[in-house]
PDB file of C-alpha atoms and ligand atoms in Angstrom:
ATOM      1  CA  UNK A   1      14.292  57.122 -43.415  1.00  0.00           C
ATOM      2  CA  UNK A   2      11.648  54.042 -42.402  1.00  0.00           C
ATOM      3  CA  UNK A   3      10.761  53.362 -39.141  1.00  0.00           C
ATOM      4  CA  UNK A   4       7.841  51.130 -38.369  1.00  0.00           C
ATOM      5  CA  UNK A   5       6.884  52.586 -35.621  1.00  0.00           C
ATOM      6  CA  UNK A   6       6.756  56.122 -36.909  1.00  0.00           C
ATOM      7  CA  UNK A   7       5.013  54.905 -39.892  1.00  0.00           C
ATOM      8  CA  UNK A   8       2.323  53.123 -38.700  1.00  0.00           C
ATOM      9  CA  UNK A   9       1.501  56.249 -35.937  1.00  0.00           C
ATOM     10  CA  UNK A  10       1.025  57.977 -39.107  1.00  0.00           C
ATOM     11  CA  UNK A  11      -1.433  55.922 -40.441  1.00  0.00           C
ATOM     12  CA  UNK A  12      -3.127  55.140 -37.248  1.00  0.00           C
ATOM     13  CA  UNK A  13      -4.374  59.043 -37.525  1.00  0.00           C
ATOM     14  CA  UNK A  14      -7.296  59.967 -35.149  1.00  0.00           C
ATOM     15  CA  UNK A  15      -7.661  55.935 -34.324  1.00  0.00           C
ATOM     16  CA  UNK A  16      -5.464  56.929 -31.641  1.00  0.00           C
ATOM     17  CA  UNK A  17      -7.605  60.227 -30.193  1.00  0.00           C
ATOM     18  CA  UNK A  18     -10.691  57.735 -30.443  1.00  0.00           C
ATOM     19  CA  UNK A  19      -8.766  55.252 -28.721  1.00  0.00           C
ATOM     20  CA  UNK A  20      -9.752  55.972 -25.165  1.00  0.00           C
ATOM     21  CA  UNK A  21     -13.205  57.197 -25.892  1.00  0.00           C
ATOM     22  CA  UNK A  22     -14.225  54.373 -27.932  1.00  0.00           C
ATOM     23  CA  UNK A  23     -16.232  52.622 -25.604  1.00  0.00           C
ATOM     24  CA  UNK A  24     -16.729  52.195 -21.324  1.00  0.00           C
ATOM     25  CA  UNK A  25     -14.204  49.899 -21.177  1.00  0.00           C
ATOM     26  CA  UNK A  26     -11.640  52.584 -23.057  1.00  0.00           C
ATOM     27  CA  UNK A  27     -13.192  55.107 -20.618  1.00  0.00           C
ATOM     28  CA  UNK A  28     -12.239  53.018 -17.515  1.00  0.00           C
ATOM     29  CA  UNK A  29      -8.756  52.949 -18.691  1.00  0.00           C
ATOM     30  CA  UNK A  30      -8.338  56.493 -19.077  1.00  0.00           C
ATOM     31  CA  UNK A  31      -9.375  57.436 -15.738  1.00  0.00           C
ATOM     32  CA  UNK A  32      -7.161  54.947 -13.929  1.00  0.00           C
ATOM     33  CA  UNK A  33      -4.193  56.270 -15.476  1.00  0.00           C
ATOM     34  CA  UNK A  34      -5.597  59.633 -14.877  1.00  0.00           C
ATOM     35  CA  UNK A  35      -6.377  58.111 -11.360  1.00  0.00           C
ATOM     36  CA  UNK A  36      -2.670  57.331 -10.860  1.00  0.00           C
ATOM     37  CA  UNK A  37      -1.038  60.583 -11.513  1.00  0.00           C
ATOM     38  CA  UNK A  38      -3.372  63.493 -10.771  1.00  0.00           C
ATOM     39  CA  UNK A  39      -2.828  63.771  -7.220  1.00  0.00           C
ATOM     40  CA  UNK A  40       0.443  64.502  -7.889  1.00  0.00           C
ATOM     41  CA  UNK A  41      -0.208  67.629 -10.066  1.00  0.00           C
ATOM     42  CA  UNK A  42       0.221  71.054  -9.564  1.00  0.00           C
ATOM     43  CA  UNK A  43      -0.471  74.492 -11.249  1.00  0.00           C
ATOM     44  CA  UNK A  44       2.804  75.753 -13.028  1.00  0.00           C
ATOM     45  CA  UNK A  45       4.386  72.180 -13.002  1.00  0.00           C
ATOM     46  CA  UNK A  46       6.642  71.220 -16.049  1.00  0.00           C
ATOM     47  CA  UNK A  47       5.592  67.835 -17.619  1.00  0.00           C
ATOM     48  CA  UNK A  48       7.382  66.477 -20.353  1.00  0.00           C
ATOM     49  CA  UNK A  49       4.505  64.293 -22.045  1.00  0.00           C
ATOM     50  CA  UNK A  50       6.651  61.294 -24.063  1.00  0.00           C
ATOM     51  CA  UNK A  51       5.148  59.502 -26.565  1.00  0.00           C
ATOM     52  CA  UNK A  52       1.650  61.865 -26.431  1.00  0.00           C
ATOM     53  CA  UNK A  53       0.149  60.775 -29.377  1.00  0.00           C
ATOM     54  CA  UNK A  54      -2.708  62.741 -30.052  1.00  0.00           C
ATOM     55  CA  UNK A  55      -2.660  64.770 -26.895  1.00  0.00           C
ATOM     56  CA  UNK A  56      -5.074  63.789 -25.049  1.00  0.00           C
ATOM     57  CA  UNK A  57      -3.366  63.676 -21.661  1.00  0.00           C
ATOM     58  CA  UNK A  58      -1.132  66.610 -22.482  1.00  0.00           C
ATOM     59  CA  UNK A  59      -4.545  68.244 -22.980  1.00  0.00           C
ATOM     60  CA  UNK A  60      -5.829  67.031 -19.444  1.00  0.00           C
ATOM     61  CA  UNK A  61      -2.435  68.330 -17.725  1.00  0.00           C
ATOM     62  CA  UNK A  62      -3.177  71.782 -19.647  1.00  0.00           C
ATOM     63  CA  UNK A  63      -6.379  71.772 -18.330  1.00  0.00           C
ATOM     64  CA  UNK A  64      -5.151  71.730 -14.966  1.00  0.00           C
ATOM     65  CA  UNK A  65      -2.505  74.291 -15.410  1.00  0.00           C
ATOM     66  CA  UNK A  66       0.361  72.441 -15.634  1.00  0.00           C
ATOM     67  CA  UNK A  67       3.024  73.512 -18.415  1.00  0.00           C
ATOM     68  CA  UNK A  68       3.282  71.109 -20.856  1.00  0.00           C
ATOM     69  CA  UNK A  69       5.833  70.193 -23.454  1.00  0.00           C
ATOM     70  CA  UNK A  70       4.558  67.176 -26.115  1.00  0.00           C
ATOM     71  CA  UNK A  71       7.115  64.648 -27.444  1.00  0.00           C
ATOM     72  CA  UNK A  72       6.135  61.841 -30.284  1.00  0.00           C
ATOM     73  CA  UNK A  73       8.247  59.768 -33.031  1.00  0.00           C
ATOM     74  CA  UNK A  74       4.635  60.295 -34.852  1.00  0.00           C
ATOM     75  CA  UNK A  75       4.819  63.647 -37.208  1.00  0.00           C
ATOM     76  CA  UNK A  76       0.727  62.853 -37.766  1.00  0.00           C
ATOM     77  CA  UNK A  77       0.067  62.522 -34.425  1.00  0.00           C
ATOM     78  CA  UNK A  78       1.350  65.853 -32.789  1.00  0.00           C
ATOM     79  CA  UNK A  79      -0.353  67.794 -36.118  1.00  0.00           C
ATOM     80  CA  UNK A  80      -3.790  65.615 -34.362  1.00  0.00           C
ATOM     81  CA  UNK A  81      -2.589  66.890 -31.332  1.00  0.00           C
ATOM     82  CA  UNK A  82      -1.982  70.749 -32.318  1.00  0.00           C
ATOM     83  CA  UNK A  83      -5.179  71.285 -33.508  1.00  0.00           C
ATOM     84  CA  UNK A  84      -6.834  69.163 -30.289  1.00  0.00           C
ATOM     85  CA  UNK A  85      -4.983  71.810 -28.115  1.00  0.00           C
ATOM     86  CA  UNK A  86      -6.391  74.804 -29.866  1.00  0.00           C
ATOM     87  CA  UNK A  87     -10.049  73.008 -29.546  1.00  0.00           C
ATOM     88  CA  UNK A  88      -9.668  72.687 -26.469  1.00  0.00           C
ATOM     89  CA  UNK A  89      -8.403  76.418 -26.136  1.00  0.00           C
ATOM     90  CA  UNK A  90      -4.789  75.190 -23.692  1.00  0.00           C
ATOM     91  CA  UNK A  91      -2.128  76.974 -25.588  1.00  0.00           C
ATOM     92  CA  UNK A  92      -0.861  78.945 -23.132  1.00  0.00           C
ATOM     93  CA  UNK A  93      -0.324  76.060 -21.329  1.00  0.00           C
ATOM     94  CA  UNK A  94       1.746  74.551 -23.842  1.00  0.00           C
ATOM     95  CA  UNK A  95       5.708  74.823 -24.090  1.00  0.00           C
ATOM     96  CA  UNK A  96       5.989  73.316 -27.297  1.00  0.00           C
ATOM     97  CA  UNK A  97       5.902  70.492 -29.244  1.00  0.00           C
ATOM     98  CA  UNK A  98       8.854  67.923 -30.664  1.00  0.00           C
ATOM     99  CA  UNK A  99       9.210  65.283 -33.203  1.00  0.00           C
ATOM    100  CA  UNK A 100      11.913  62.372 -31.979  1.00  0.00           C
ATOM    101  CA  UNK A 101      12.546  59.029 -30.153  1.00  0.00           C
ATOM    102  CA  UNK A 102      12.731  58.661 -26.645  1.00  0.00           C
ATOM    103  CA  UNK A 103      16.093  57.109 -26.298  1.00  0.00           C
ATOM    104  CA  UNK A 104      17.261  60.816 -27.469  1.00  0.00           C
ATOM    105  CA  UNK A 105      16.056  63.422 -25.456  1.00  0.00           C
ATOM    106  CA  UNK A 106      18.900  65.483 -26.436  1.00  0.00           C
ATOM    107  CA  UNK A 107      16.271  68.933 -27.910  1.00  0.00           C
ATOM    108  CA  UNK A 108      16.042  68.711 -23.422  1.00  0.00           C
ATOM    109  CA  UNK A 109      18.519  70.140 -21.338  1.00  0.00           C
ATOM    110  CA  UNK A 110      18.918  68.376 -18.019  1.00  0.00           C
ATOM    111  CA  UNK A 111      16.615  68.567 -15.018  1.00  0.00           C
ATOM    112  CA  UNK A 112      14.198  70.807 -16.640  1.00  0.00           C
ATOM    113  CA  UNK A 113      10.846  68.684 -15.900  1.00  0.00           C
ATOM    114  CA  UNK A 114       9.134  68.262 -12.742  1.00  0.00           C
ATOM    115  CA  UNK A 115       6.910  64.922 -13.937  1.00  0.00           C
ATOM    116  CA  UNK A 116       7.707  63.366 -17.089  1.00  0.00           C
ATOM    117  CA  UNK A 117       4.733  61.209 -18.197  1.00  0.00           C
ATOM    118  CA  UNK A 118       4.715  58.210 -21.024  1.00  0.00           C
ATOM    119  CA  UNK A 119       1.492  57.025 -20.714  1.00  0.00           C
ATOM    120  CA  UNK A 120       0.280  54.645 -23.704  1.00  0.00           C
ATOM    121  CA  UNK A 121       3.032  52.109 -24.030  1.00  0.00           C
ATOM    122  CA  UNK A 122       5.448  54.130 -26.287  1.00  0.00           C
ATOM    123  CA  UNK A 123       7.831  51.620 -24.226  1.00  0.00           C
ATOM    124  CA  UNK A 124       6.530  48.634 -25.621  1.00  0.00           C
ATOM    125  CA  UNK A 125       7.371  49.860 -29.396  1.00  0.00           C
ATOM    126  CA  UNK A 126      11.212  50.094 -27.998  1.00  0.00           C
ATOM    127  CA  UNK A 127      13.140  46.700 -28.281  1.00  0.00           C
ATOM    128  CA  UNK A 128      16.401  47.611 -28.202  1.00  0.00           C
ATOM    129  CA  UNK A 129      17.942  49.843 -25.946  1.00  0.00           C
ATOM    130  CA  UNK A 130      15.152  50.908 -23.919  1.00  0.00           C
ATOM    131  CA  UNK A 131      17.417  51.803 -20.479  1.00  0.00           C
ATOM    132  CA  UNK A 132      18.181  54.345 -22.637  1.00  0.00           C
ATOM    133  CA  UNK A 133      14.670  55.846 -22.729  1.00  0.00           C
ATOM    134  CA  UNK A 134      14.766  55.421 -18.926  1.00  0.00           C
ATOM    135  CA  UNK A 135      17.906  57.071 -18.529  1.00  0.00           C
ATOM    136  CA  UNK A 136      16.654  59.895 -20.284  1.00  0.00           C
ATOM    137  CA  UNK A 137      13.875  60.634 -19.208  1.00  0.00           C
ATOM    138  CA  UNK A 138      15.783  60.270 -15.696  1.00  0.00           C
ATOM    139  CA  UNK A 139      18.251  62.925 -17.093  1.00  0.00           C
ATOM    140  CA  UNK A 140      15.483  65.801 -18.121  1.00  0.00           C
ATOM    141  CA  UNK A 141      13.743  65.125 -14.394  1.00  0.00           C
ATOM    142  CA  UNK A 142      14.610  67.736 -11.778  1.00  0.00           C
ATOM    143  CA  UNK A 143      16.042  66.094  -8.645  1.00  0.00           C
ATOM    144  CA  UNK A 144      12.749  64.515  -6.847  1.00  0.00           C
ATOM    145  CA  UNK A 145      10.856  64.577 -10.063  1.00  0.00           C
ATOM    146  CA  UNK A 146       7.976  61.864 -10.732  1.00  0.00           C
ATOM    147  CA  UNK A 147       8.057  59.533 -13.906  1.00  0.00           C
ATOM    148  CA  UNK A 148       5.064  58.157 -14.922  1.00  0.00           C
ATOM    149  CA  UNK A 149       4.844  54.933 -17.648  1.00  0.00           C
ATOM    150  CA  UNK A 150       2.530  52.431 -19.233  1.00  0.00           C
ATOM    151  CA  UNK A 151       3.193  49.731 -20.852  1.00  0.00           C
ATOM    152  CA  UNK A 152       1.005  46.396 -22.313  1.00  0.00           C
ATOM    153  CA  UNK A 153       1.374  44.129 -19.727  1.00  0.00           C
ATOM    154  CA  UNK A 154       2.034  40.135 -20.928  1.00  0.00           C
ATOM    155  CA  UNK A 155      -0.720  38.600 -18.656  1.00  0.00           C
ATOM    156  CA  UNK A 156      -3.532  41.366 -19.359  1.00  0.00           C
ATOM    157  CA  UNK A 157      -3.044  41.481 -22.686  1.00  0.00           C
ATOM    158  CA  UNK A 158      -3.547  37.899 -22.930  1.00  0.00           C
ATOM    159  CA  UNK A 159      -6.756  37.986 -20.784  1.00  0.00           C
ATOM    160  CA  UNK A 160      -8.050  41.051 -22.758  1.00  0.00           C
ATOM    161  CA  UNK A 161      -8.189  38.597 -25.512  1.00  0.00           C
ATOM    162  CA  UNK A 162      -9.363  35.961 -23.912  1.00  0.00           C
ATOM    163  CA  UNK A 163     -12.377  38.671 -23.657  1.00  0.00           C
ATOM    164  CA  UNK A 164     -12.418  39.317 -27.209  1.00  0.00           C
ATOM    165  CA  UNK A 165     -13.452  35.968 -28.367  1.00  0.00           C
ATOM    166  CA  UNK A 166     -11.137  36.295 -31.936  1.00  0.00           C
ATOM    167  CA  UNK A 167     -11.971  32.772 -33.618  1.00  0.00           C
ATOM    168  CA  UNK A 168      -9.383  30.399 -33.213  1.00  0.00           C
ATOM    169  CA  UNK A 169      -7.086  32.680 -31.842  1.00  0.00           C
ATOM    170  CA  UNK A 170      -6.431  30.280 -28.869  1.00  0.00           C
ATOM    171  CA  UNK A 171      -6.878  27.024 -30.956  1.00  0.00           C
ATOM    172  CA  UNK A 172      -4.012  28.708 -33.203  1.00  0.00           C
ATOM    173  CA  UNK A 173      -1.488  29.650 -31.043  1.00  0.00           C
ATOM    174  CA  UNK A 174       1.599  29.839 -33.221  1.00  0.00           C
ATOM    175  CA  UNK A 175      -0.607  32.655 -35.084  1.00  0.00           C
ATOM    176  CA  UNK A 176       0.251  34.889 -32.121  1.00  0.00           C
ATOM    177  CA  UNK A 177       3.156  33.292 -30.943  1.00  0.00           C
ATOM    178  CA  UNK A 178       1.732  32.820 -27.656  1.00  0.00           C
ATOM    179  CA  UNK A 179       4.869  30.600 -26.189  1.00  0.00           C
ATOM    180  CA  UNK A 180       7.289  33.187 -27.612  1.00  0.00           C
ATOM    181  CA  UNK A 181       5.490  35.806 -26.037  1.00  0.00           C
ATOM    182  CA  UNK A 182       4.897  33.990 -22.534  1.00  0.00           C
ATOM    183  CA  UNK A 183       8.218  33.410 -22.264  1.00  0.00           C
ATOM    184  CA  UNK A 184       9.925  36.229 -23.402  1.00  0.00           C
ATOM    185  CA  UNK A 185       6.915  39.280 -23.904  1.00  0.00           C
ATOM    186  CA  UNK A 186       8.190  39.829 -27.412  1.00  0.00           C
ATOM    187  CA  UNK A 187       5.473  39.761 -30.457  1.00  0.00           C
ATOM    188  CA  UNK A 188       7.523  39.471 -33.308  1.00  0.00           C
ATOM    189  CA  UNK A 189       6.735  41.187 -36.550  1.00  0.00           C
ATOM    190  CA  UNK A 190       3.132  39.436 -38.023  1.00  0.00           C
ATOM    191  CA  UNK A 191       2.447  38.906 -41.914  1.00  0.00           C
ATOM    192  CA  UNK A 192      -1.311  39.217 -40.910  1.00  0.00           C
ATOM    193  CA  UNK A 193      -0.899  41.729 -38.447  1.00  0.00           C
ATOM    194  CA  UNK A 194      -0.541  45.463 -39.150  1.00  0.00           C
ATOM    195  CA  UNK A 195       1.061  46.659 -36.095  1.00  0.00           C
ATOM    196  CA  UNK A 196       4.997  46.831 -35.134  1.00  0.00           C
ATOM    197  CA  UNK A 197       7.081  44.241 -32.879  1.00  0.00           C
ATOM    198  CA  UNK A 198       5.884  45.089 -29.546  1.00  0.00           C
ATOM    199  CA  UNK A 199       7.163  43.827 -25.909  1.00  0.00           C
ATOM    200  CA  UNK A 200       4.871  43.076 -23.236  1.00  0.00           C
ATOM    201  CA  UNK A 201       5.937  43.255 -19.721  1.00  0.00           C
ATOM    202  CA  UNK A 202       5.479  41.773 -16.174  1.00  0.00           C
ATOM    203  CA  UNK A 203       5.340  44.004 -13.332  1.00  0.00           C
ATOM    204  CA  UNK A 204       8.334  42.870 -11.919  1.00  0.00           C
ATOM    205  CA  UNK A 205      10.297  43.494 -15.372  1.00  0.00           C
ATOM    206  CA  UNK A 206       9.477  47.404 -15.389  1.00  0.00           C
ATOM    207  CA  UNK A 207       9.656  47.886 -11.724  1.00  0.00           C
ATOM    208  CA  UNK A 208      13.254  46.431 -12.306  1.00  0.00           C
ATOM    209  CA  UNK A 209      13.459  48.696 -15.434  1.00  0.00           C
ATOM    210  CA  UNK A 210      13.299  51.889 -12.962  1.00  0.00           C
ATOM    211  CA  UNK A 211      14.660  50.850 -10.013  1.00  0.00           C
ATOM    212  CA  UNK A 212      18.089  49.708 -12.221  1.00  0.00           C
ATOM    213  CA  UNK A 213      18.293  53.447 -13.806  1.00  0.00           C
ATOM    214  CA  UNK A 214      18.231  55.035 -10.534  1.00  0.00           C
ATOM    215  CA  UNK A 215      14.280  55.701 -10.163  1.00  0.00           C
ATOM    216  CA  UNK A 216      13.308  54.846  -6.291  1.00  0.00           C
ATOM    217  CA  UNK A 217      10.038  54.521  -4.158  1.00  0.00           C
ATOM    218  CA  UNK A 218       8.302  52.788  -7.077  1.00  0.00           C
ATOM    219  CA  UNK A 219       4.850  51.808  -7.191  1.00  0.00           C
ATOM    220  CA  UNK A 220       2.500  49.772  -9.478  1.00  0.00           C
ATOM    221  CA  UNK A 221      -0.747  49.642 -10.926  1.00  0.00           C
ATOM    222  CA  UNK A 222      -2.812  47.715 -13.512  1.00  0.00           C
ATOM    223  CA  UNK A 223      -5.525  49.446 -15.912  1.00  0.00           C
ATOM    224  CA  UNK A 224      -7.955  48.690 -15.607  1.00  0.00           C
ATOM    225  CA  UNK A 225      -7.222  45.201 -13.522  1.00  0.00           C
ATOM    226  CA  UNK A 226     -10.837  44.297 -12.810  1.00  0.00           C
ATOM    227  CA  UNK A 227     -12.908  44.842 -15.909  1.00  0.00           C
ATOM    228  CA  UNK A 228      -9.673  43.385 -17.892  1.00  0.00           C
ATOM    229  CA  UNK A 229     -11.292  40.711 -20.003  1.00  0.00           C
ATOM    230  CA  UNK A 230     -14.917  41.308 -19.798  1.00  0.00           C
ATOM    231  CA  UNK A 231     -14.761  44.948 -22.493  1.00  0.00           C
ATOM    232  CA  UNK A 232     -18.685  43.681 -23.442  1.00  0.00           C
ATOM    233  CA  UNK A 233     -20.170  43.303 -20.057  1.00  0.00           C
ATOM    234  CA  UNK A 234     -18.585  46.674 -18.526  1.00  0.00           C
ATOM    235  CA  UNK A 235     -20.328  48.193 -22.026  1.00  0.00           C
ATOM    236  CA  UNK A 236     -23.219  46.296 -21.097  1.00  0.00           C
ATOM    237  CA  UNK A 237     -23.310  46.848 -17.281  1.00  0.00           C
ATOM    238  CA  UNK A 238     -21.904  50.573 -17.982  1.00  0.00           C
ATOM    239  CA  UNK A 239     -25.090  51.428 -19.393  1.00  0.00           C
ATOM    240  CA  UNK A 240     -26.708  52.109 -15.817  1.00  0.00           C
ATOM    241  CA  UNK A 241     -25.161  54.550 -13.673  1.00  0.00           C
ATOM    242  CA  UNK A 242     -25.221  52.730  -9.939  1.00  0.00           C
ATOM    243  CA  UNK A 243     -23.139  49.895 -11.417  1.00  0.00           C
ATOM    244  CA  UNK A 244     -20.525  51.632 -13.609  1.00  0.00           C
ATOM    245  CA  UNK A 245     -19.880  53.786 -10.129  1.00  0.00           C
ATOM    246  CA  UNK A 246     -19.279  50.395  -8.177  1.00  0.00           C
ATOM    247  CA  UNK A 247     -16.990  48.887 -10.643  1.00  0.00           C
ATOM    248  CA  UNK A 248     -15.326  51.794 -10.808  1.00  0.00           C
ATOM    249  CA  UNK A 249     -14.690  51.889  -7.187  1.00  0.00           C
ATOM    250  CA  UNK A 250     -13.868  48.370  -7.374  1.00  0.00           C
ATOM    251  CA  UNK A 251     -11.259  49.328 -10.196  1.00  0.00           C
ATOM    252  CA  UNK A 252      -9.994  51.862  -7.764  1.00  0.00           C
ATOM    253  CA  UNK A 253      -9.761  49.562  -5.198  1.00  0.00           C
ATOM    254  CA  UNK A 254      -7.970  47.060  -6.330  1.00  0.00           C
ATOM    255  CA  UNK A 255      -5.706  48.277  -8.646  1.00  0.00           C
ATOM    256  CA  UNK A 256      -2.440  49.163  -7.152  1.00  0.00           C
ATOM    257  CA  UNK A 257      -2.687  46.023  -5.118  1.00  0.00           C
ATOM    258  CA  UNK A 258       0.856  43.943  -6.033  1.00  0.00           C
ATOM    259  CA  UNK A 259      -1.603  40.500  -6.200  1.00  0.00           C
ATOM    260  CA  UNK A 260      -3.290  42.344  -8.828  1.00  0.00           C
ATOM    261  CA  UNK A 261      -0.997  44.705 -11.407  1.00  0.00           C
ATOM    262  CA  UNK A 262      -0.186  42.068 -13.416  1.00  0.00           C
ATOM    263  CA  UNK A 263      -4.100  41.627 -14.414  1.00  0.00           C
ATOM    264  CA  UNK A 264      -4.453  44.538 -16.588  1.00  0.00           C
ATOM    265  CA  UNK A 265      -3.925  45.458 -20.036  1.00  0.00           C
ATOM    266  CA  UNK A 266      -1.512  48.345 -19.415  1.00  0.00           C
ATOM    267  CA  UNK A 267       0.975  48.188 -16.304  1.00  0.00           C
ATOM    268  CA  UNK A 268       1.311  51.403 -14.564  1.00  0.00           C
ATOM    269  CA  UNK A 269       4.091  52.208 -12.746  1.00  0.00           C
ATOM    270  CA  UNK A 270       5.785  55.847 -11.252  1.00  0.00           C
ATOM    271  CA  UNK A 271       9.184  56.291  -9.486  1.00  0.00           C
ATOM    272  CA  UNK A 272      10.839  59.210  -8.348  1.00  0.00           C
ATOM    273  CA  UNK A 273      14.443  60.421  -8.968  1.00  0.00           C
ATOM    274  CA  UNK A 274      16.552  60.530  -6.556  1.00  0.00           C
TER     275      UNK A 274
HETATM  276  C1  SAM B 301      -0.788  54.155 -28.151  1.00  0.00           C
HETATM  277  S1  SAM B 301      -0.055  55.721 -28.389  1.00  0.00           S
HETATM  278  C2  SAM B 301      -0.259  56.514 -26.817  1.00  0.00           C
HETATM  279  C3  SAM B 301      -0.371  57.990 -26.914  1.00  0.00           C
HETATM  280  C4  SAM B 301      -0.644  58.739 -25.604  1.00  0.00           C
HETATM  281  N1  SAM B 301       0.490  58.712 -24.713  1.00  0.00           N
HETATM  282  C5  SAM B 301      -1.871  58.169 -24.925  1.00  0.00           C
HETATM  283  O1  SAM B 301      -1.720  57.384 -23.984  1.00  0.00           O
HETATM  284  O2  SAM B 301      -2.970  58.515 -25.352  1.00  0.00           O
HETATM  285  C6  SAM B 301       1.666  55.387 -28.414  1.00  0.00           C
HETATM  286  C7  SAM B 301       2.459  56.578 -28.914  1.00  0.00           C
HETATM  287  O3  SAM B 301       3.854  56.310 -28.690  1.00  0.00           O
HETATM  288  C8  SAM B 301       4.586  56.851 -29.761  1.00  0.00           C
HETATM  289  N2  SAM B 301       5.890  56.184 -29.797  1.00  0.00           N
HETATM  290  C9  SAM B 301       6.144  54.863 -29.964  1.00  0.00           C
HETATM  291  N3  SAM B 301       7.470  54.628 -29.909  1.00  0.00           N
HETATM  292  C10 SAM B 301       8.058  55.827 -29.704  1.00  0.00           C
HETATM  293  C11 SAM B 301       9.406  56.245 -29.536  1.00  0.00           C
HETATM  294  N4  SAM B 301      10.420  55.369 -29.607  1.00  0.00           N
HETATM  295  N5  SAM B 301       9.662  57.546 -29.330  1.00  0.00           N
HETATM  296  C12 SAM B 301       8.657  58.462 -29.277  1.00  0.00           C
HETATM  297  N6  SAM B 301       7.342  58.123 -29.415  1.00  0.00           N
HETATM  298  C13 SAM B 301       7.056  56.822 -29.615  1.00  0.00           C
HETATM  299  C14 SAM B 301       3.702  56.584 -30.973  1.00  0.00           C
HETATM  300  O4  SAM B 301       4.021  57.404 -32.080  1.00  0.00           O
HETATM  301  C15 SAM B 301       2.304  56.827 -30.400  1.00  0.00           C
HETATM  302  O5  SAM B 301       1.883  58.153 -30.637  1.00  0.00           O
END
């Protein structure tokens, strides 16, 4: 049967491995979200990566021991990401590997997982019925387990493309639907644009999203919150050591502060079941 999102995952191939490698702005990204979670791993932990793509944080949880199971709607993606995992030489860190949608975690018995991570904004592909990812992935957490998510955030996206400079894109602003989307985060379907319906979120929105489906102790974060809008000068900048290492503590700095998280293009944000 069709499903966009599926579909254009497929196509999107190793686009999405490059993804966070691309460039120093990319690079920033990945270690914030990286930043965000890994002082919460342990050896021998069970993480339930939803909506891994390629792999390439399932790979980084591997690396550190942890036991890792790998979830996409994507069938191209996890092949990416089975080969990735035997470059990378993890496979006996790996539980296995599933094809399906995260509102149906049903191939999981319950509170099997001890961090369940969807890192990536696999939530922003989900319009309808996305408590229902929430409530699953609360269902497959042990009691006291961590969720971790990332979605596009609404304000960083729009100030990552501020960065970008796209002619006319903020002369035209029915092209994007840019009132549609300010006021309600959806980005309806686009003749021009191959990519699916996406929502973007506030921070308030997702921490809402958790705390409503029983998550608790929540905190935000935006990625990367600083750098956000200015992709060419971080490349630029990036090329010398000393200042990469600044912004990057900058970055660090600043980026779970609540007058910030709503700066970045992805929101972070964990919770823990209760
Ligand atoms: C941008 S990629 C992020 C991949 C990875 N988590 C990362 O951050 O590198 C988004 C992934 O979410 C997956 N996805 C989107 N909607 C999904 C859904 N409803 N159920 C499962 N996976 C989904 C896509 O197939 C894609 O691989």
């Amino acid at each position: 049967m069709k499903n966009e999102v599926r579909d254009f995952f497929d196509r999107y191939g190793v686009k999405e491995w490059n993804r966070l490698e691309d460039t120093t702005y990319s690079k920033i990204n990945y270690l914030l979200h990286m930043h965000f979670i890994e002082k919460h791993l342990n050896k021998g932990m069970k993480i339930l990566d939803a909506g891994c793509g390629a792999g390439r944080y399932s790979i980084e949880f591997a690396k550190k021991g942890c036991k890792v199971t790998l979830f996409d709607i994507s069938e191209e993606q996890l092949k990416i990401a089975e080969k990735k995992i035997i470059d990378a030489k993890v496979n006996e860190n790996i539980e296995g590997i599933f094809q399906g949608d995260i509102r149906d975690l049903s191939q999981f018995e319950d509170e099997q997982f001890d961090v369940v991570v969807c890192y990536g904004a696999p939530l922003s592909y989900v319009l309808k019925n996305r408590d229902k990812a929430i409530l699953e992935f609360y269902r497959v957490l042990k009691k006291n387990g961590l969720l971790f998510v990332s979605v596009n955030n609404k304000w960083g996206i729009l100030k990552m493309l501020l960065g970008n400079k796209y002619p006319d894109f903020f002369s035209d602003p029915e092209y994007w639907h840019i009132d549609k989307v300010m006021k309600t985060g959806d980005l309806p379907k686009h003749e021009k644009v191959d990519h699916p319906p996406r929502h973007f979120f506030e921070a308030e929105e997702l921490n809402n999203l958790l705390i409503e489906n029983g998550f608790v102790k929540t905190v935000l974060g935006g990625s990367p919150c600083f750098s956000c809008g200015n992709a060419q000068s971080i490349d630029e900048l990036g090329k010398d050591e000393k200042a990469l290492h600044t912004i990057l503590q900058i970055e660090i700095e600043t980026y779970t502060k609540p007058t910030m998280v709503d700066n970045g293009e992805f929101l972070l944000a964990k919770g823990i079941k209760k």
